[in-house]
PDB file of C-alpha atoms and ligand atoms in Angstrom:
ATOM      1  CA  MET A   1      -0.072  -0.022  -0.172  1.00  0.00           C
ATOM      2  CA  ASN A   2       1.421   3.290  -1.078  1.00  0.00           C
ATOM      3  CA  PRO A   3       1.080   6.014   1.592  1.00  0.00           C
ATOM      4  CA  ILE A   4       0.876   9.261  -0.935  1.00  0.00           C
ATOM      5  CA  VAL A   5      -1.107  11.840  -1.646  1.00  0.00           C
ATOM      6  CA  ALA A   6      -3.434  10.998  -4.640  1.00  0.00           C
ATOM      7  CA  PRO A   7      -3.729  13.675  -6.972  1.00  0.00           C
ATOM      8  CA  VAL A   8      -7.192  14.234  -7.023  1.00  0.00           C
ATOM      9  CA  LYS A   9      -9.029  16.991  -8.357  1.00  0.00           C
ATOM     10  CA  ASN A  10      -9.114  18.968  -5.054  1.00  0.00           C
ATOM     11  CA  VAL A  11      -5.251  18.879  -4.491  1.00  0.00           C
ATOM     12  CA  MET A  12      -4.441  19.647  -8.021  1.00  0.00           C
ATOM     13  CA  LYS A  13      -6.945  22.671  -7.970  1.00  0.00           C
ATOM     14  CA  ALA A  14      -5.086  24.147  -4.583  1.00  0.00           C
ATOM     15  CA  GLN A  15      -1.678  23.449  -5.886  1.00  0.00           C
ATOM     16  CA  ILE A  16      -2.635  25.587  -9.053  1.00  0.00           C
ATOM     17  CA  SER A  17      -3.934  28.166  -6.779  1.00  0.00           C
ATOM     18  CA  PHE A  18      -0.975  28.131  -4.701  1.00  0.00           C
ATOM     19  CA  ASN A  19       0.870  28.388  -7.473  1.00  0.00           C
ATOM     20  CA  ARG A  20      -0.656  31.637  -8.831  1.00  0.00           C
ATOM     21  CA  LEU A  21      -0.012  33.521  -5.667  1.00  0.00           C
ATOM     22  CA  LEU A  22       3.386  32.656  -5.482  1.00  0.00           C
ATOM     23  CA  SER A  23       3.421  34.163  -8.858  1.00  0.00           C
ATOM     24  CA  ARG A  24       0.901  36.701  -8.460  1.00  0.00           C
ATOM     25  CA  PRO A  25       1.374  40.143  -9.993  1.00  0.00           C
ATOM     26  CA  MET A  26       2.372  43.064  -7.336  1.00  0.00           C
ATOM     27  CA  GLY A  27      -0.739  44.613  -5.845  1.00  0.00           C
ATOM     28  CA  VAL A  28      -2.890  41.479  -6.122  1.00  0.00           C
ATOM     29  CA  PRO A  29      -2.885  40.100  -2.326  1.00  0.00           C
ATOM     30  CA  ALA A  30      -1.521  37.344  -1.153  1.00  0.00           C
ATOM     31  CA  MET A  31      -4.131  35.321   1.135  1.00  0.00           C
ATOM     32  CA  GLY A  32      -5.698  32.170  -0.442  1.00  0.00           C
ATOM     33  CA  LEU A  33      -8.915  30.677   1.377  1.00  0.00           C
ATOM     34  CA  TRP A  34      -9.416  26.705   1.214  1.00  0.00           C
ATOM     35  CA  HIS A  35     -12.815  25.858   2.681  1.00  0.00           C
ATOM     36  CA  GLY A  36     -14.755  22.443   2.664  1.00  0.00           C
ATOM     37  CA  ASP A  37     -16.153  19.627   4.845  1.00  0.00           C
ATOM     38  CA  SER A  38     -14.456  17.596   7.294  1.00  0.00           C
ATOM     39  CA  GLY A  39     -12.407  14.711   5.541  1.00  0.00           C
ATOM     40  CA  ARG A  40     -12.513  15.916   2.320  1.00  0.00           C
ATOM     41  CA  GLY A  41      -8.740  16.694   2.204  1.00  0.00           C
ATOM     42  CA  LYS A  42      -7.768  20.047   3.063  1.00  0.00           C
ATOM     43  CA  SER A  43      -4.853  19.270   5.527  1.00  0.00           C
ATOM     44  CA  THR A  44      -3.253  16.453   3.533  1.00  0.00           C
ATOM     45  CA  THR A  45      -3.366  18.398   0.618  1.00  0.00           C
ATOM     46  CA  ALA A  46      -1.729  21.694   2.871  1.00  0.00           C
ATOM     47  CA  THR A  47       0.944  19.186   4.105  1.00  0.00           C
ATOM     48  CA  TYR A  48       1.396  18.048   0.400  1.00  0.00           C
ATOM     49  CA  VAL A  49       2.248  21.836  -0.538  1.00  0.00           C
ATOM     50  CA  TYR A  50       4.159  23.323   2.410  1.00  0.00           C
ATOM     51  CA  ASN A  51       6.397  19.832   2.125  1.00  0.00           C
ATOM     52  CA  GLN A  52       7.681  21.050  -1.370  1.00  0.00           C
ATOM     53  CA  ILE A  53       8.133  24.328  -0.881  1.00  0.00           C
ATOM     54  CA  HIS A  54       9.206  24.377   2.986  1.00  0.00           C
ATOM     55  CA  GLY A  55       6.548  26.625   4.135  1.00  0.00           C
ATOM     56  CA  VAL A  56       5.076  26.646   7.380  1.00  0.00           C
ATOM     57  CA  TYR A  57       2.177  25.532   8.819  1.00  0.00           C
ATOM     58  CA  VAL A  58       0.086  25.568  12.222  1.00  0.00           C
ATOM     59  CA  SER A  59      -3.529  24.361  13.221  1.00  0.00           C
ATOM     60  CA  VAL A  60      -5.623  26.959  15.525  1.00  0.00           C
ATOM     61  CA  ARG A  61      -7.150  24.763  18.391  1.00  0.00           C
ATOM     62  CA  ASP A  62     -10.685  25.906  20.143  1.00  0.00           C
ATOM     63  CA  ALA A  63      -8.555  27.008  23.156  1.00  0.00           C
ATOM     64  CA  ASP A  64      -6.051  28.942  21.817  1.00  0.00           C
ATOM     65  CA  SER A  65      -5.360  32.573  22.545  1.00  0.00           C
ATOM     66  CA  VAL A  66      -3.101  35.187  20.493  1.00  0.00           C
ATOM     67  CA  ALA A  67      -0.228  34.134  23.103  1.00  0.00           C
ATOM     68  CA  SER A  68      -0.623  30.029  22.760  1.00  0.00           C
ATOM     69  CA  LEU A  69      -1.030  29.881  19.051  1.00  0.00           C
ATOM     70  CA  MET A  70       1.832  32.622  18.586  1.00  0.00           C
ATOM     71  CA  ARG A  71       4.255  30.256  20.742  1.00  0.00           C
ATOM     72  CA  ARG A  72       3.500  27.280  18.768  1.00  0.00           C
ATOM     73  CA  LEU A  73       4.167  29.464  15.607  1.00  0.00           C
ATOM     74  CA  VAL A  74       7.128  30.496  16.800  1.00  0.00           C
ATOM     75  CA  GLU A  75       8.391  26.809  17.160  1.00  0.00           C
ATOM     76  CA  GLU A  76       7.183  25.840  13.674  1.00  0.00           C
ATOM     77  CA  CYS A  77       9.316  28.790  12.442  1.00  0.00           C
ATOM     78  CA  GLY A  78      12.220  26.906  14.471  1.00  0.00           C
ATOM     79  CA  GLY A  79      12.284  29.059  16.829  1.00  0.00           C
ATOM     80  CA  GLN A  80      12.673  29.442  20.924  1.00  0.00           C
ATOM     81  CA  PRO A  81       9.161  30.743  22.224  1.00  0.00           C
ATOM     82  CA  ARG A  82       9.558  33.737  24.795  1.00  0.00           C
ATOM     83  CA  TYR A  83       7.414  35.147  27.290  1.00  0.00           C
ATOM     84  CA  ALA A  84       6.110  38.359  25.744  1.00  0.00           C
ATOM     85  CA  LYS A  85       3.692  37.878  23.452  1.00  0.00           C
ATOM     86  CA  ASN A  86       4.965  40.880  21.189  1.00  0.00           C
ATOM     87  CA  LYS A  87       8.382  39.452  20.688  1.00  0.00           C
ATOM     88  CA  ASN A  88       6.674  36.151  19.663  1.00  0.00           C
ATOM     89  CA  ILE A  89       4.942  37.847  16.922  1.00  0.00           C
ATOM     90  CA  GLU A  90       7.995  39.793  15.853  1.00  0.00           C
ATOM     91  CA  TYR A  91       9.913  36.911  15.591  1.00  0.00           C
ATOM     92  CA  VAL A  92       7.745  35.007  13.670  1.00  0.00           C
ATOM     93  CA  ILE A  93       7.403  38.157  11.180  1.00  0.00           C
ATOM     94  CA  GLU A  94      11.031  38.529  10.672  1.00  0.00           C
ATOM     95  CA  HIS A  95      11.347  34.771   9.989  1.00  0.00           C
ATOM     96  CA  LEU A  96       8.605  34.742   7.704  1.00  0.00           C
ATOM     97  CA  SER A  97       9.464  37.615   5.785  1.00  0.00           C
ATOM     98  CA  MET A  98      13.139  37.150   5.622  1.00  0.00           C
ATOM     99  CA  ASN A  99      12.702  33.886   4.634  1.00  0.00           C
ATOM    100  CA  GLU A 100      10.088  34.629   2.048  1.00  0.00           C
ATOM    101  CA  LEU A 101       8.105  31.861   3.936  1.00  0.00           C
ATOM    102  CA  PRO A 102       4.134  31.159   2.834  1.00  0.00           C
ATOM    103  CA  LEU A 103       2.295  30.314   6.270  1.00  0.00           C
ATOM    104  CA  PHE A 104      -0.395  27.745   6.402  1.00  0.00           C
ATOM    105  CA  ILE A 105      -3.261  28.620   9.087  1.00  0.00           C
ATOM    106  CA  ASP A 106      -5.534  25.150   9.335  1.00  0.00           C
ATOM    107  CA  GLU A 107      -8.461  24.800  11.866  1.00  0.00           C
ATOM    108  CA  ALA A 108      -8.988  28.573  10.885  1.00  0.00           C
ATOM    109  CA  ASP A 109     -12.542  28.393  11.955  1.00  0.00           C
ATOM    110  CA  TYR A 110     -11.289  28.670  15.229  1.00  0.00           C
ATOM    111  CA  LEU A 111     -10.001  32.265  14.667  1.00  0.00           C
ATOM    112  CA  MET A 112     -13.155  33.860  13.207  1.00  0.00           C
ATOM    113  CA  ASP A 113     -14.839  34.208  16.986  1.00  0.00           C
ATOM    114  CA  LYS A 114     -11.671  35.480  18.429  1.00  0.00           C
ATOM    115  CA  LYS A 115     -11.452  39.271  16.858  1.00  0.00           C
ATOM    116  CA  GLU A 116      -7.590  39.845  19.012  1.00  0.00           C
ATOM    117  CA  MET A 117      -6.458  36.485  16.766  1.00  0.00           C
ATOM    118  CA  LEU A 118      -8.059  37.251  13.972  1.00  0.00           C
ATOM    119  CA  ASN A 119      -6.349  40.888  13.707  1.00  0.00           C
ATOM    120  CA  THR A 120      -3.233  39.372  15.169  1.00  0.00           C
ATOM    121  CA  VAL A 121      -3.016  37.170  11.662  1.00  0.00           C
ATOM    122  CA  ARG A 122      -4.064  39.832   9.670  1.00  0.00           C
ATOM    123  CA  ASP A 123      -0.930  41.849  10.925  1.00  0.00           C
ATOM    124  CA  ILE A 124       1.126  39.448  10.223  1.00  0.00           C
ATOM    125  CA  TYR A 125       0.224  38.837   6.790  1.00  0.00           C
ATOM    126  CA  ASP A 126       0.190  43.274   6.313  1.00  0.00           C
ATOM    127  CA  ALA A 127       3.806  43.262   7.777  1.00  0.00           C
ATOM    128  CA  THR A 128       5.294  40.185   5.764  1.00  0.00           C
ATOM    129  CA  GLU A 129       2.973  39.897   2.474  1.00  0.00           C
ATOM    130  CA  VAL A 130       3.774  36.312   2.724  1.00  0.00           C
ATOM    131  CA  PRO A 131       1.305  34.008   0.594  1.00  0.00           C
ATOM    132  CA  MET A 132      -1.209  33.209   3.457  1.00  0.00           C
ATOM    133  CA  ILE A 133      -3.242  30.354   3.252  1.00  0.00           C
ATOM    134  CA  LEU A 134      -6.371  30.022   5.577  1.00  0.00           C
ATOM    135  CA  ILE A 135      -8.066  26.615   5.527  1.00  0.00           C
ATOM    136  CA  GLY A 136     -11.548  25.912   7.206  1.00  0.00           C
ATOM    137  CA  MET A 137     -14.954  24.365   7.019  1.00  0.00           C
ATOM    138  CA  ASP A 138     -17.481  25.443   4.741  1.00  0.00           C
ATOM    139  CA  GLN A 139     -18.281  28.020   7.316  1.00  0.00           C
ATOM    140  CA  ILE A 140     -15.486  30.052   7.118  1.00  0.00           C
ATOM    141  CA  ALA A 141     -16.010  31.195   3.345  1.00  0.00           C
ATOM    142  CA  ARG A 142     -19.372  32.990   4.416  1.00  0.00           C
ATOM    143  CA  ARG A 143     -17.922  34.254   7.773  1.00  0.00           C
ATOM    144  CA  ILE A 144     -14.801  35.830   6.337  1.00  0.00           C
ATOM    145  CA  GLN A 145     -17.085  37.673   3.460  1.00  0.00           C
ATOM    146  CA  SER A 146     -18.386  39.765   6.212  1.00  0.00           C
ATOM    147  CA  ASN A 147     -15.429  40.389   7.475  1.00  0.00           C
ATOM    148  CA  ARG A 148     -14.207  42.915   4.971  1.00  0.00           C
ATOM    149  CA  GLN A 149     -10.732  43.867   6.034  1.00  0.00           C
ATOM    150  CA  PHE A 150     -10.016  39.971   5.592  1.00  0.00           C
ATOM    151  CA  PHE A 151     -12.495  39.339   2.462  1.00  0.00           C
ATOM    152  CA  ASN A 152     -10.419  42.126   0.563  1.00  0.00           C
ATOM    153  CA  ARG A 153      -6.605  40.397   1.033  1.00  0.00           C
ATOM    154  CA  ILE A 154      -8.278  37.074  -0.435  1.00  0.00           C
ATOM    155  CA  SER A 155      -7.482  36.291  -4.156  1.00  0.00           C
ATOM    156  CA  GLU A 156      -7.240  32.527  -4.295  1.00  0.00           C
ATOM    157  CA  TRP A 157     -10.133  30.847  -3.413  1.00  0.00           C
ATOM    158  CA  VAL A 158     -10.705  26.987  -3.107  1.00  0.00           C
ATOM    159  CA  GLU A 159     -13.406  24.569  -2.169  1.00  0.00           C
ATOM    160  CA  PHE A 160     -12.544  20.994  -1.533  1.00  0.00           C
ATOM    161  CA  LYS A 161     -15.559  19.539  -3.038  1.00  0.00           C
ATOM    162  CA  PRO A 162     -16.550  15.779  -2.571  1.00  0.00           C
ATOM    163  CA  ALA A 163     -14.907  13.310  -4.425  1.00  0.00           C
ATOM    164  CA  ASP A 164     -16.332  12.066  -8.103  1.00  0.00           C
ATOM    165  CA  LEU A 165     -15.795   8.468  -9.438  1.00  0.00           C
ATOM    166  CA  GLU A 166     -12.683   9.791 -11.345  1.00  0.00           C
ATOM    167  CA  ASP A 167     -10.964  11.009  -7.991  1.00  0.00           C
ATOM    168  CA  VAL A 168     -12.370   7.376  -6.706  1.00  0.00           C
ATOM    169  CA  LYS A 169     -10.483   6.086  -9.309  1.00  0.00           C
ATOM    170  CA  VAL A 170      -7.155   8.133  -9.053  1.00  0.00           C
ATOM    171  CA  VAL A 171      -6.940   7.086  -4.643  1.00  0.00           C
ATOM    172  CA  ALA A 172      -7.400   3.210  -6.037  1.00  0.00           C
ATOM    173  CA  LYS A 173      -4.788   3.596  -8.308  1.00  0.00           C
ATOM    174  CA  SER A 174      -2.413   5.717  -5.947  1.00  0.00           C
ATOM    175  CA  MET A 175      -2.951   3.198  -3.058  1.00  0.00           C
ATOM    176  CA  ILE A 176      -2.748  -0.180  -4.630  1.00  0.00           C
ATOM    177  CA  GLY A 177      -1.372   0.224  -8.185  1.00  0.00           C
ATOM    178  CA  ASP A 178      -2.055  -1.406 -11.414  1.00  0.00           C
ATOM    179  CA  GLU A 179      -2.153  -5.327 -10.287  1.00  0.00           C
ATOM    180  CA  ILE A 180      -4.957  -5.249  -8.667  1.00  0.00           C
ATOM    181  CA  VAL A 181      -8.122  -3.924 -11.008  1.00  0.00           C
ATOM    182  CA  LEU A 182     -11.535  -2.749  -8.622  1.00  0.00           C
ATOM    183  CA  GLU A 183     -14.528  -2.431 -10.785  1.00  0.00           C
ATOM    184  CA  GLU A 184     -15.824   0.830 -11.692  1.00  0.00           C
ATOM    185  CA  GLU A 185     -19.415  -0.129 -10.360  1.00  0.00           C
ATOM    186  CA  LEU A 186     -17.737  -1.228  -6.688  1.00  0.00           C
ATOM    187  CA  LEU A 187     -16.224   1.978  -6.586  1.00  0.00           C
ATOM    188  CA  ASP A 188     -18.862   3.886  -7.494  1.00  0.00           C
ATOM    189  CA  ARG A 189     -20.481   2.187  -4.548  1.00  0.00           C
ATOM    190  CA  LEU A 190     -18.164   3.061  -2.677  1.00  0.00           C
ATOM    191  CA  ARG A 191     -18.372   6.660  -3.436  1.00  0.00           C
ATOM    192  CA  LYS A 192     -21.727   7.351  -2.325  1.00  0.00           C
ATOM    193  CA  SER A 193     -21.804   5.308   0.435  1.00  0.00           C
ATOM    194  CA  ALA A 194     -18.525   7.561   1.512  1.00  0.00           C
ATOM    195  CA  HIS A 195     -20.624  10.919   0.279  1.00  0.00           C
ATOM    196  CA  GLY A 196     -17.165  11.692  -1.738  1.00  0.00           C
ATOM    197  CA  GLU A 197     -15.255  11.716   1.915  1.00  0.00           C
ATOM    198  CA  MET A 198     -11.925  11.497   1.492  1.00  0.00           C
ATOM    199  CA  ARG A 199     -11.027   9.788   4.467  1.00  0.00           C
ATOM    200  CA  ARG A 200     -14.146   7.389   4.165  1.00  0.00           C
ATOM    201  CA  ILE A 201     -12.894   6.484   0.344  1.00  0.00           C
ATOM    202  CA  VAL A 202      -9.122   5.523   1.821  1.00  0.00           C
ATOM    203  CA  ILE A 203     -10.683   2.989   4.455  1.00  0.00           C
ATOM    204  CA  GLY A 204     -13.183   1.465   2.103  1.00  0.00           C
ATOM    205  CA  ILE A 205      -9.989   1.083  -0.675  1.00  0.00           C
ATOM    206  CA  ASN A 206      -7.978  -0.460   2.239  1.00  0.00           C
ATOM    207  CA  LYS A 207     -10.613  -2.787   3.171  1.00  0.00           C
ATOM    208  CA  ILE A 208     -11.283  -3.976  -0.494  1.00  0.00           C
ATOM    209  CA  HIS A 209      -7.417  -3.950  -0.940  1.00  0.00           C
ATOM    210  CA  ASN A 210      -7.506  -6.567   1.896  1.00  0.00           C
ATOM    211  CA  LEU A 211     -10.103  -8.526   0.638  1.00  0.00           C
ATOM    212  CA  ALA A 212      -8.410  -9.147  -2.648  1.00  0.00           C
ATOM    213  CA  LYS A 213      -5.479 -10.361  -0.762  1.00  0.00           C
ATOM    214  CA  VAL A 214      -7.167 -12.562   1.326  1.00  0.00           C
ATOM    215  CA  ASN A 215      -8.885 -14.328  -1.679  1.00  0.00           C
ATOM    216  CA  GLU A 216      -5.971 -13.540  -4.298  1.00  0.00           C
ATOM    217  CA  LEU A 217      -8.293 -11.947  -6.578  1.00  0.00           C
ATOM    218  CA  ASP A 218      -6.980  -9.422  -9.393  1.00  0.00           C
ATOM    219  CA  LEU A 219     -10.097  -8.320 -10.141  1.00  0.00           C
ATOM    220  CA  VAL A 220     -12.771  -7.292  -7.454  1.00  0.00           C
ATOM    221  CA  THR A 221     -16.242  -6.808  -8.661  1.00  0.00           C
ATOM    222  CA  SER A 222     -19.304  -5.203  -6.608  1.00  0.00           C
ATOM    223  CA  LYS A 223     -20.755  -9.321  -6.538  1.00  0.00           C
ATOM    224  CA  ASP A 224     -17.281  -9.923  -4.840  1.00  0.00           C
ATOM    225  CA  TRP A 225     -17.500  -7.217  -2.134  1.00  0.00           C
ATOM    226  CA  GLY A 226     -21.357  -8.475  -1.295  1.00  0.00           C
ATOM    227  CA  ASN A 227     -23.088  -6.782   0.733  1.00  0.00           C
ATOM    228  CA  GLU A 228     -20.393  -5.669   3.379  1.00  0.00           C
ATOM    229  CA  PRO A 229     -20.365  -1.915   4.648  1.00  0.00           C
ATOM    230  CA  PHE A 230     -17.384  -0.152   3.357  1.00  0.00           C
ATOM    231  CA  HIS A 231     -16.969   1.391   6.722  1.00  0.00           C
ATOM    232  CA  GLY A 232     -18.175   0.729  10.181  1.00  0.00           C
ATOM    233  CA  PHE A 233     -20.045  -2.307  11.074  1.00  0.00           C
TER     234      PHE A 233
HETATM  235  N1  ADP B   5      -5.049  13.192  -1.847  1.00  0.00           N
HETATM  236  C1  ADP B   5      -5.284  12.100  -0.617  1.00  0.00           C
HETATM  237  N2  ADP B   5      -4.966  11.020  -0.663  1.00  0.00           N
HETATM  238  C2  ADP B   5      -4.499   9.904   0.206  1.00  0.00           C
HETATM  239  N3  ADP B   5      -5.456  10.475   0.806  1.00  0.00           N
HETATM  240  C3  ADP B   5      -6.255  11.456   1.535  1.00  0.00           C
HETATM  241  C4  ADP B   5      -5.839  12.407   0.635  1.00  0.00           C
HETATM  242  N4  ADP B   5      -6.696  13.257   0.947  1.00  0.00           N
HETATM  243  C5  ADP B   5      -7.584  12.947   2.042  1.00  0.00           C
HETATM  244  N5  ADP B   5      -7.043  11.798   2.425  1.00  0.00           N
HETATM  245  C6  ADP B   5      -6.951  10.999   3.483  1.00  0.00           C
HETATM  246  O1  ADP B   5      -8.132  11.407   4.446  1.00  0.00           O
HETATM  247  C7  ADP B   5      -7.993  11.413   5.619  1.00  0.00           C
HETATM  248  C8  ADP B   5      -8.747  12.642   5.990  1.00  0.00           C
HETATM  249  O2  ADP B   5      -7.979  13.908   5.113  1.00  0.00           O
HETATM  250  P1  ADP B   5      -7.775  15.262   5.650  1.00  0.00           P
HETATM  251  O3  ADP B   5      -6.961  15.951   5.052  1.00  0.00           O
HETATM  252  O4  ADP B   5      -7.500  15.249   7.102  1.00  0.00           O
HETATM  253  O5  ADP B   5      -9.335  15.852   5.687  1.00  0.00           O
HETATM  254  P2  ADP B   5      -9.863  17.761   6.075  1.00  0.00           P
HETATM  255  O6  ADP B   5      -8.489  18.266   6.423  1.00  0.00           O
HETATM  256  O7  ADP B   5     -10.465  18.521   5.066  1.00  0.00           O
HETATM  257  O8  ADP B   5     -10.342  17.469   7.473  1.00  0.00           O
HETATM  258  C9  ADP B   5      -6.616  12.095   5.633  1.00  0.00           C
HETATM  259  O9  ADP B   5      -6.290  11.223   7.110  1.00  0.00           O
HETATM  260  C10 ADP B   5      -6.179  10.967   4.348  1.00  0.00           C
HETATM  261  O10 ADP B   5      -5.962   9.639   4.958  1.00  0.00           O
HETATM  262 MG1   MG B   6      -8.176  19.219   8.211  1.00  0.00          MG
END
């Protein structure tokens, strides 16, 4: 089984959008927003993209304050957090702008209710103007529209959509290669039962792969699978 990021449409779209941010013309703001339901592959895609370009990634937590978020961000930047919150903010600004590092902020929904955190993130952006990707669930797109100061800085939007049949085929191929063929009808049943959610598709393909291995099948049909659930029991 290959533990790789399957190049599904959401991944490709996000990558292209991110590249546009990197090569934006002067004057075009450098914030991007990736949004979509849980399990659609946002965090996986972010990890994949920031690893290529050695960006900085931080995931916001419900319990975070500006102080705790900045401490973690300093650590992510490879620094030693200081006691004073302003020192940490300064460190992050300097580190990002000197090295021109894009910043990925995951679970950004948790910023939305906390004005001080939102303002700090905006300050960091304004001081560095490095590409900054905010990642969140569907609500974030709506909520950010009513925050003009943020909204005006976003030039790239990517909606993570449910996987379609073509995506499920791409996931199957990248997980198990070409040696075992999974019938299209079976993959479409999996897509429907997973509601296009990547997390559940990956689990389902893993189960189908195990069935193929146990029974030494090189083709798994919908009939072979029978009425077992793909997920849970
Ligand atoms: N492109 C992908 N290739 C392979 N597995 C993926 C891919 N996208 C998502 N997954 C799987 O689905 C799970 C959920 O994805 P995740 O990125 O956490 O979704 P989100 O951040 O949108 O909630 C991941 O743990 C990973 O196992
Ligand atoms: Mg996530």
